[in-house]
mmCIF file of N, CA and C in Angstrom:
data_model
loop_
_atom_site.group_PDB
_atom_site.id
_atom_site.type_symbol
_atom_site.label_atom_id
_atom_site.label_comp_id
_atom_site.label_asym_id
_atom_site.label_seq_id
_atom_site.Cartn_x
_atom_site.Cartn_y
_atom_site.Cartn_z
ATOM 1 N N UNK A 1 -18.857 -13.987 12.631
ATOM 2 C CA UNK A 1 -19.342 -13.048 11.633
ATOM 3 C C UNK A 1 -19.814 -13.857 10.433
ATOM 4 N N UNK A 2 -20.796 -13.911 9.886
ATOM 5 C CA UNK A 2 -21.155 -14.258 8.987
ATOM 6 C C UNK A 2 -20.773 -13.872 7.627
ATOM 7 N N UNK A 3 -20.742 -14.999 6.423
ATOM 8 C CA UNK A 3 -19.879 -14.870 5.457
ATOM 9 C C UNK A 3 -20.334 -13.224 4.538
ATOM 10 N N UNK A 4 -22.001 -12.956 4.469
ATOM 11 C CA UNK A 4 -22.457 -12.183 3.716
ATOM 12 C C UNK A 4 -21.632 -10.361 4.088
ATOM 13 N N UNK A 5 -21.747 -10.447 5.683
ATOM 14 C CA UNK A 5 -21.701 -9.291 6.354
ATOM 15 C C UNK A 5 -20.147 -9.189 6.030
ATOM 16 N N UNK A 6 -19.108 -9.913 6.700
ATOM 17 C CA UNK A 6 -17.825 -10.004 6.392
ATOM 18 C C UNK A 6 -17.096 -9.394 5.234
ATOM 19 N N UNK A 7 -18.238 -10.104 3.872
ATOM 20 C CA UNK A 7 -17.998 -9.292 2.702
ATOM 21 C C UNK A 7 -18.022 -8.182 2.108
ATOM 22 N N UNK A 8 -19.138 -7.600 2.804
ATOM 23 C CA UNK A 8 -19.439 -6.195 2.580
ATOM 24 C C UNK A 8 -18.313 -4.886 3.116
ATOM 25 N N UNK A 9 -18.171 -5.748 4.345
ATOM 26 C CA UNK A 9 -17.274 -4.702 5.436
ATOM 27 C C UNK A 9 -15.705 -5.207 4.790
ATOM 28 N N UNK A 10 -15.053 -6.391 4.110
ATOM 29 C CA UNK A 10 -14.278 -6.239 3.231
ATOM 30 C C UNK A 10 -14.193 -5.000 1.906
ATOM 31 N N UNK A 11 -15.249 -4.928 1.447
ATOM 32 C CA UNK A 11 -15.255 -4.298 0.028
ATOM 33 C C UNK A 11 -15.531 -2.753 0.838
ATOM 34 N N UNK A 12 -16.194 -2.762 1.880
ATOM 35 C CA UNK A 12 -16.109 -1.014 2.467
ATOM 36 C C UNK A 12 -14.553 -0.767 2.588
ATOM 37 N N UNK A 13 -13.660 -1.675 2.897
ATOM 38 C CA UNK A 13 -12.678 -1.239 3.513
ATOM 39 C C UNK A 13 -11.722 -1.016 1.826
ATOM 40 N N UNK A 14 -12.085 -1.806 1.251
ATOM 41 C CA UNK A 14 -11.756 -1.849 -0.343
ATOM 42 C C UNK A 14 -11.335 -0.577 -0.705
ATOM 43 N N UNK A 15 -12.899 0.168 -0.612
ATOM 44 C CA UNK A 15 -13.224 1.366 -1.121
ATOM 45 C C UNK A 15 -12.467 2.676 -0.493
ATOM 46 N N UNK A 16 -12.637 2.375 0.700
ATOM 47 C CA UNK A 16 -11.661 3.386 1.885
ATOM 48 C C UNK A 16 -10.618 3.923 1.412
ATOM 49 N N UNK A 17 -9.738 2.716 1.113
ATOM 50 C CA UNK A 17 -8.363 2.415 0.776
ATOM 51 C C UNK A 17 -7.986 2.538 -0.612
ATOM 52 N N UNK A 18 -8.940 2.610 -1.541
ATOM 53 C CA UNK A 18 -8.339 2.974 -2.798
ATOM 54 C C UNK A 18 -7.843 4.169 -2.902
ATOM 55 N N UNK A 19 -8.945 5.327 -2.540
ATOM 56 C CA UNK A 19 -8.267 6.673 -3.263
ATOM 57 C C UNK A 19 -6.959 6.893 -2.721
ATOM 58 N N UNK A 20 -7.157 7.014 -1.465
ATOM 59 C CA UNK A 20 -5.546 7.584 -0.735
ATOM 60 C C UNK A 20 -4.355 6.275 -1.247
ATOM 61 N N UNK A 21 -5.034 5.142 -1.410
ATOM 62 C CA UNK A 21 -3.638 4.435 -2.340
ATOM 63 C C UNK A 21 -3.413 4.661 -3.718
ATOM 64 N N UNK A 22 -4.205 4.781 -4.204
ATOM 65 C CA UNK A 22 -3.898 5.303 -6.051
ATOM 66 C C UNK A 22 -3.520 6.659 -6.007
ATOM 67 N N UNK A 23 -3.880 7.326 -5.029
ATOM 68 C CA UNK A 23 -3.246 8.792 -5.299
ATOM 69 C C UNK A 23 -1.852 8.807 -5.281
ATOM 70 N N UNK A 24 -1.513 7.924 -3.728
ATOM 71 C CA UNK A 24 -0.172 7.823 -3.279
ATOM 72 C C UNK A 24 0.831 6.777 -4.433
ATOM 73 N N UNK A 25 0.489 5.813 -5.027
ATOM 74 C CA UNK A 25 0.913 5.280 -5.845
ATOM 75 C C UNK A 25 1.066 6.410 -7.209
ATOM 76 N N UNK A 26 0.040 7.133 -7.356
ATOM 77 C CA UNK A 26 0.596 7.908 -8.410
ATOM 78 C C UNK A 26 1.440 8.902 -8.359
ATOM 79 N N UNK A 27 1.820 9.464 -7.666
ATOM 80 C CA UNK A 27 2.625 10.627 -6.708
ATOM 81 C C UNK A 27 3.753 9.976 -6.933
ATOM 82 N N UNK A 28 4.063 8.857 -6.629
ATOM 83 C CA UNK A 28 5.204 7.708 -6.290
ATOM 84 C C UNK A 28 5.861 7.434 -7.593
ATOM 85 N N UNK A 29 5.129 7.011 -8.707
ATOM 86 C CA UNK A 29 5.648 7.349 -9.779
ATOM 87 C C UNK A 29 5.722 8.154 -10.796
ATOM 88 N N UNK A 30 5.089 9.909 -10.212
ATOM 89 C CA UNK A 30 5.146 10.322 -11.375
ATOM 90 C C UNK A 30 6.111 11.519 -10.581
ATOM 91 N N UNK A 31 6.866 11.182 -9.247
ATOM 92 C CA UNK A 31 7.851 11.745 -8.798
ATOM 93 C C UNK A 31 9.747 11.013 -9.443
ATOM 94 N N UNK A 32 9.319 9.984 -10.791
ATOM 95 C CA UNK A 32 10.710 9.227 -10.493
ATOM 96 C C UNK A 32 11.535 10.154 -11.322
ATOM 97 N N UNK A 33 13.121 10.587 -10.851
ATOM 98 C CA UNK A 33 13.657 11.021 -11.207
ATOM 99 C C UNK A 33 13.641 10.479 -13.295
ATOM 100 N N UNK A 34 14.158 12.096 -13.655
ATOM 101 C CA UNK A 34 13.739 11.709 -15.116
ATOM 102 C C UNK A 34 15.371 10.698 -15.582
ATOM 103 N N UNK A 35 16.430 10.970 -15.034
ATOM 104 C CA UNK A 35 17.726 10.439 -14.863
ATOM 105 C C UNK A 35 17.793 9.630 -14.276
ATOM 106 N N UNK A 36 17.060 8.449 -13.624
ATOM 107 C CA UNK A 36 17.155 7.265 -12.293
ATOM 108 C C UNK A 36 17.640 6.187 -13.813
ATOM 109 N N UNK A 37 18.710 5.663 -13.073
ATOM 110 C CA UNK A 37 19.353 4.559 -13.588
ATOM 111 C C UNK A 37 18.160 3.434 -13.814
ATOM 112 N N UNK A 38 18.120 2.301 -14.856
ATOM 113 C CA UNK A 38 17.910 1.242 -15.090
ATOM 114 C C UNK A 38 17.371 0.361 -13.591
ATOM 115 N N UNK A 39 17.957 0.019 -12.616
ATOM 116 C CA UNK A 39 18.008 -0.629 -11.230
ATOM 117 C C UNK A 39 16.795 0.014 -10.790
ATOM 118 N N UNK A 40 17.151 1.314 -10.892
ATOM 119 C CA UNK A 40 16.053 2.414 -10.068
ATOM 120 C C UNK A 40 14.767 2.221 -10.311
ATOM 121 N N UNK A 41 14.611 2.025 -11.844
ATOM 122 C CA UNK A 41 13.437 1.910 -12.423
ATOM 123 C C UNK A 41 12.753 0.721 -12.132
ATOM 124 N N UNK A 42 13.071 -0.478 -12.339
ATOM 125 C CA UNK A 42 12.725 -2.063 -11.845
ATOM 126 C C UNK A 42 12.925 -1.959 -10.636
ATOM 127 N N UNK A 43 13.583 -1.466 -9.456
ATOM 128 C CA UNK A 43 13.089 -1.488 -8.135
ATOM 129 C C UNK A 43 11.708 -0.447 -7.746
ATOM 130 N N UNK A 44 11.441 0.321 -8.507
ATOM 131 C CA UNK A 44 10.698 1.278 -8.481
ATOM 132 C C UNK A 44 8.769 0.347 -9.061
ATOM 133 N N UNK A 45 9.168 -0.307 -10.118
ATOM 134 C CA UNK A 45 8.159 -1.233 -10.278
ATOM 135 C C UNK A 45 7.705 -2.088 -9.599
ATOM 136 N N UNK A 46 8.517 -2.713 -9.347
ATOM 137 C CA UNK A 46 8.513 -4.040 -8.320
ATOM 138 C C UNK A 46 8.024 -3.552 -7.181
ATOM 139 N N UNK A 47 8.607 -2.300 -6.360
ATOM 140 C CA UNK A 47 7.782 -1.750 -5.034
ATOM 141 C C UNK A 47 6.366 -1.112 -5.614
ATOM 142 N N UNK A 48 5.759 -0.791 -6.195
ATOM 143 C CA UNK A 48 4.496 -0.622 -7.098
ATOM 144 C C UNK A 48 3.480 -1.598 -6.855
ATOM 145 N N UNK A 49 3.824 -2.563 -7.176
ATOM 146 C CA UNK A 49 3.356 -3.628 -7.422
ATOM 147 C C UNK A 49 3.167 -4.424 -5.886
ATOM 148 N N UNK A 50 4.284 -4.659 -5.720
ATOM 149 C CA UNK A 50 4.492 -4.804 -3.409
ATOM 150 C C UNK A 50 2.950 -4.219 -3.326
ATOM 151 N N UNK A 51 3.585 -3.143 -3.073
ATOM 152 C CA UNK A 51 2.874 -2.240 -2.187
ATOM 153 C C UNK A 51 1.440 -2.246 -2.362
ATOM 154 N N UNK A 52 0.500 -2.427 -3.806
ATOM 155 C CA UNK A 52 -0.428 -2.470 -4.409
ATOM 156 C C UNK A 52 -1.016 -3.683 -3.611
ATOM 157 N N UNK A 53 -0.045 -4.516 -3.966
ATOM 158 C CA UNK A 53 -0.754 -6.170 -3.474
ATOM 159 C C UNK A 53 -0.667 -6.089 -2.088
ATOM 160 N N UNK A 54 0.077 -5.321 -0.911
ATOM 161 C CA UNK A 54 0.070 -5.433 0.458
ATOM 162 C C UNK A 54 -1.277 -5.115 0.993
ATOM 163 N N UNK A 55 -1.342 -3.882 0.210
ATOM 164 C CA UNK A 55 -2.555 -3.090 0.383
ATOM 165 C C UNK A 55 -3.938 -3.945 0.728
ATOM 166 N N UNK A 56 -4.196 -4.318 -0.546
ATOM 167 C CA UNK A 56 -5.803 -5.359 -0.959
ATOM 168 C C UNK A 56 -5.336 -6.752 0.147
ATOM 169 N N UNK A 57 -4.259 -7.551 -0.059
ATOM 170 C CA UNK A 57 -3.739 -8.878 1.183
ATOM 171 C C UNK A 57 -4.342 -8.343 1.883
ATOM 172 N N UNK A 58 -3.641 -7.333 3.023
ATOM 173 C CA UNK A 58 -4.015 -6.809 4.187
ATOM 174 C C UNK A 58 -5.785 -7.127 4.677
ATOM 175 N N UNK A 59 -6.259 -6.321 3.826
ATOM 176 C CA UNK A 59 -7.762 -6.005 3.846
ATOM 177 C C UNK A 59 -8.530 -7.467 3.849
ATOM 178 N N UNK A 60 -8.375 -8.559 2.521
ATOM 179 C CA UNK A 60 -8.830 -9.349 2.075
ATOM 180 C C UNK A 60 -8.508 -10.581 3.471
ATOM 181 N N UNK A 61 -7.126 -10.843 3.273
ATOM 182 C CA UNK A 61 -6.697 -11.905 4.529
ATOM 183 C C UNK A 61 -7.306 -11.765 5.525
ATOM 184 N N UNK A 62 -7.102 -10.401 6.128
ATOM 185 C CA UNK A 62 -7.668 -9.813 7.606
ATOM 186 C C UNK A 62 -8.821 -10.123 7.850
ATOM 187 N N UNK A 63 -9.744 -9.951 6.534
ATOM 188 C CA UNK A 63 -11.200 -9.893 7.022
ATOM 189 C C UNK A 63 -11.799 -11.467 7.001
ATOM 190 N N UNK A 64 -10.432 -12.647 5.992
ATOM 191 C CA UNK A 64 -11.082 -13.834 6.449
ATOM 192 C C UNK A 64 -10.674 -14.744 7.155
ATOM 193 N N UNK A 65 -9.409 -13.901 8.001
ATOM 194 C CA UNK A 65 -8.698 -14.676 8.834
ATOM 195 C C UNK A 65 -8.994 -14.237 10.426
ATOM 196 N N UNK A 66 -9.313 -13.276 10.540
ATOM 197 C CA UNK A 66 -9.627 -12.467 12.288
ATOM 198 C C UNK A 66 -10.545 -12.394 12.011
ATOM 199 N N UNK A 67 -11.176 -12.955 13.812
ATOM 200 C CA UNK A 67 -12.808 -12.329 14.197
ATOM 201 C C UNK A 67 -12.254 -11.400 15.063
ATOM 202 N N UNK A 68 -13.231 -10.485 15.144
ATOM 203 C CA UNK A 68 -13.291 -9.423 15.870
ATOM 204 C C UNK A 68 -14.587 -8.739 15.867
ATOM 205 N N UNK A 69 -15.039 -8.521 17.087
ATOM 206 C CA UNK A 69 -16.825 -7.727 16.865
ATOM 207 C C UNK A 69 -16.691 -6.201 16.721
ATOM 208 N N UNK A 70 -17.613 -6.195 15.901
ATOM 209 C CA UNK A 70 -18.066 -4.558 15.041
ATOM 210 C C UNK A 70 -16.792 -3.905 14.497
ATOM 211 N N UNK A 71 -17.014 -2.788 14.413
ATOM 212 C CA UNK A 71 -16.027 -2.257 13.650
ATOM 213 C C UNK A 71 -14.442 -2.433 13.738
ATOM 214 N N UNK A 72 -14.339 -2.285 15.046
ATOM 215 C CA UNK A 72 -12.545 -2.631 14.877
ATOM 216 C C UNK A 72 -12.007 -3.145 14.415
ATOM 217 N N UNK A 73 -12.557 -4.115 13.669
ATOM 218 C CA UNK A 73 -11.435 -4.994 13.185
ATOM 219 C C UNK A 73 -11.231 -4.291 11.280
ATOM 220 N N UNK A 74 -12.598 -3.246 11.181
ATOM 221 C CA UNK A 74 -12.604 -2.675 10.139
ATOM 222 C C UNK A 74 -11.168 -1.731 10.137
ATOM 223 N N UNK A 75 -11.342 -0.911 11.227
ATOM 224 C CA UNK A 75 -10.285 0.354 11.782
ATOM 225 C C UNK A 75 -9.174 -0.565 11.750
ATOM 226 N N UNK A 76 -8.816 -1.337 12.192
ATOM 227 C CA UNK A 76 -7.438 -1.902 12.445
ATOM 228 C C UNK A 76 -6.959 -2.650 10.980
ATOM 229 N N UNK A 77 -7.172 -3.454 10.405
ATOM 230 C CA UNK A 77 -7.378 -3.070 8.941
ATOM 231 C C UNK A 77 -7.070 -1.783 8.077
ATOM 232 N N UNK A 78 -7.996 -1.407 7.962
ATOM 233 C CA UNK A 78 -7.274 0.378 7.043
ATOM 234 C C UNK A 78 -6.374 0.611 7.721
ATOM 235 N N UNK A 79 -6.180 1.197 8.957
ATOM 236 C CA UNK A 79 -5.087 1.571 9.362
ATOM 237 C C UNK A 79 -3.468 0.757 9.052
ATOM 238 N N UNK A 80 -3.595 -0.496 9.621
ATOM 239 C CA UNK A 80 -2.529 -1.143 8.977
ATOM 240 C C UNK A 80 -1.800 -1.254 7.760
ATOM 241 N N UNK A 81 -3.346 -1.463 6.528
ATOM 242 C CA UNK A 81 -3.058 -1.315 5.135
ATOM 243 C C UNK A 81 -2.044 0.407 4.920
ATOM 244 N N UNK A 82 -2.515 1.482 5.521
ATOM 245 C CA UNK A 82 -2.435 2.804 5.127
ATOM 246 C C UNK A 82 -0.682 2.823 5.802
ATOM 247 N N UNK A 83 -0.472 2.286 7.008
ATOM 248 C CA UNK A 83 0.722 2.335 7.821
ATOM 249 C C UNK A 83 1.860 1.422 6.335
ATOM 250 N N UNK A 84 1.584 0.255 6.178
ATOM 251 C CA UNK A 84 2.236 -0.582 5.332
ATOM 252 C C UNK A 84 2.752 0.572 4.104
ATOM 253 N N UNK A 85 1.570 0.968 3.479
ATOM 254 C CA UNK A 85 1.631 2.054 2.237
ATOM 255 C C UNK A 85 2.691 2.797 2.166
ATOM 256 N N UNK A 86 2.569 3.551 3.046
ATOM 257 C CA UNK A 86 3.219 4.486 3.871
ATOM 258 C C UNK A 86 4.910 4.417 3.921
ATOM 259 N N UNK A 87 4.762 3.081 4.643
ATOM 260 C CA UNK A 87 6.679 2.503 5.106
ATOM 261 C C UNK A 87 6.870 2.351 3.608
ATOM 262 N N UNK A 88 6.097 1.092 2.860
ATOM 263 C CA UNK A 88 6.933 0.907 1.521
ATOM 264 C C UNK A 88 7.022 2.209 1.074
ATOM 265 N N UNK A 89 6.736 2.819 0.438
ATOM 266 C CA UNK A 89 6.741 4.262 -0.613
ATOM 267 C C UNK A 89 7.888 4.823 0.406
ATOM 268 N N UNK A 90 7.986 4.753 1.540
ATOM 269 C CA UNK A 90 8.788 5.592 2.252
ATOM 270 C C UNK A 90 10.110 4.811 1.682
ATOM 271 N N UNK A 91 10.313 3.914 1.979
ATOM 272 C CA UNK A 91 11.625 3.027 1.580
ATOM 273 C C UNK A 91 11.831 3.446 0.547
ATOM 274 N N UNK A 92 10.635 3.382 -0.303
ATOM 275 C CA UNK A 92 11.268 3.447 -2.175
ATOM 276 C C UNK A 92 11.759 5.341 -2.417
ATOM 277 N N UNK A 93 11.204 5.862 -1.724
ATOM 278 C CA UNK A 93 11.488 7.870 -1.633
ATOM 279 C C UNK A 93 13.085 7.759 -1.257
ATOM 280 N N UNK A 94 13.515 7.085 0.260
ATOM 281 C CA UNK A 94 14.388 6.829 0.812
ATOM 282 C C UNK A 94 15.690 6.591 -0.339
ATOM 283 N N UNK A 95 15.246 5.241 -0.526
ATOM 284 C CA UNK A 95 16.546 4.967 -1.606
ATOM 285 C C UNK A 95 16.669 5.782 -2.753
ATOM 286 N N UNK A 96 15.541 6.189 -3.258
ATOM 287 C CA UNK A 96 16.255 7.685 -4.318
ATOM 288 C C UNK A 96 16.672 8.266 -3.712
ATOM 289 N N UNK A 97 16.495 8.752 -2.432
ATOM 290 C CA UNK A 97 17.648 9.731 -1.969
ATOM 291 C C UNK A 97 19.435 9.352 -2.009
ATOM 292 N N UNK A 98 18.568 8.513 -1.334
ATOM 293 C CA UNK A 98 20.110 7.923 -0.914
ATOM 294 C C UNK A 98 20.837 7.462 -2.706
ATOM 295 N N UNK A 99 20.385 7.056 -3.769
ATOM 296 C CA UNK A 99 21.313 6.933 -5.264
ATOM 297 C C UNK A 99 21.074 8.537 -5.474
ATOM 298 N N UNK A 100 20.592 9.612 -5.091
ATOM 299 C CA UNK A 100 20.697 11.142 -5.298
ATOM 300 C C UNK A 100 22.053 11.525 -4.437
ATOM 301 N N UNK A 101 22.101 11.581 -3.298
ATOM 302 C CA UNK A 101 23.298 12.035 -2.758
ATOM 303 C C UNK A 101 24.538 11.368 -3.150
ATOM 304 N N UNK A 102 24.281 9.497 -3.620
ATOM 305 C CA UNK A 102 25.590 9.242 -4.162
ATOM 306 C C UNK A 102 25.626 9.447 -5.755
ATOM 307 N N UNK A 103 24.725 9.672 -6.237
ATOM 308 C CA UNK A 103 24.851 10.096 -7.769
ATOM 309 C C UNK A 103 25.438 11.824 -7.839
ATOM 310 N N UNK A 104 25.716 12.568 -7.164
ATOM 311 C CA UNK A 104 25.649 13.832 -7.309
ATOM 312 C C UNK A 104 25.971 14.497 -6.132
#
């Protein structure tokens, strides 16, 4: 694949992947309990931030580390990035539950 084309189909996948991640990132924190302990809050950042940077890695690495012809390797990409998204935020939902049932 050539460097020009590579780039483009990087920054498509860019674009893909923003809204449904900034939405989901915002959801994520503007769900944090208004009472979440100190811990809660800095683990709550820190997975923010993860998750943000897994996102763009994913996309960026992928597209200059695998060949793959035509699109699939676009599809397999988003998808992965969106799956990753997904688990982290799930983990970080998870453990508020879990300091909710032992807080209360």
């Amino acid at each position: 694949m050539d460097g020009k084309t590579g780039s483009h189909r990087m920054w498509v996948d860019l674009m893909i992947t923003a809204p449904i991640t900034l939405f989901l990132l915002w959801l994520y924190r503007y769900s944090v309990p208004s009472s979440a302990p100190a811990w809660l809050l800095r683990f709550d950042a820190l997975l923010f931030v993860v998750t943000a940077a897994s996102v763009v890695l994913i996309i960026v690495l992928g597209h200059h580390l695998i060949e793959y012809p035509g699109m699939g390797l676009n599809v397999m990409l988003v998808a992965f990035a969106y799956c990753t998204l997904v688990t982290l935020l799930g983990i970080g939902w998870g453990v508020r539950w879990l300091w909710r049932e032992r807080a209360g």
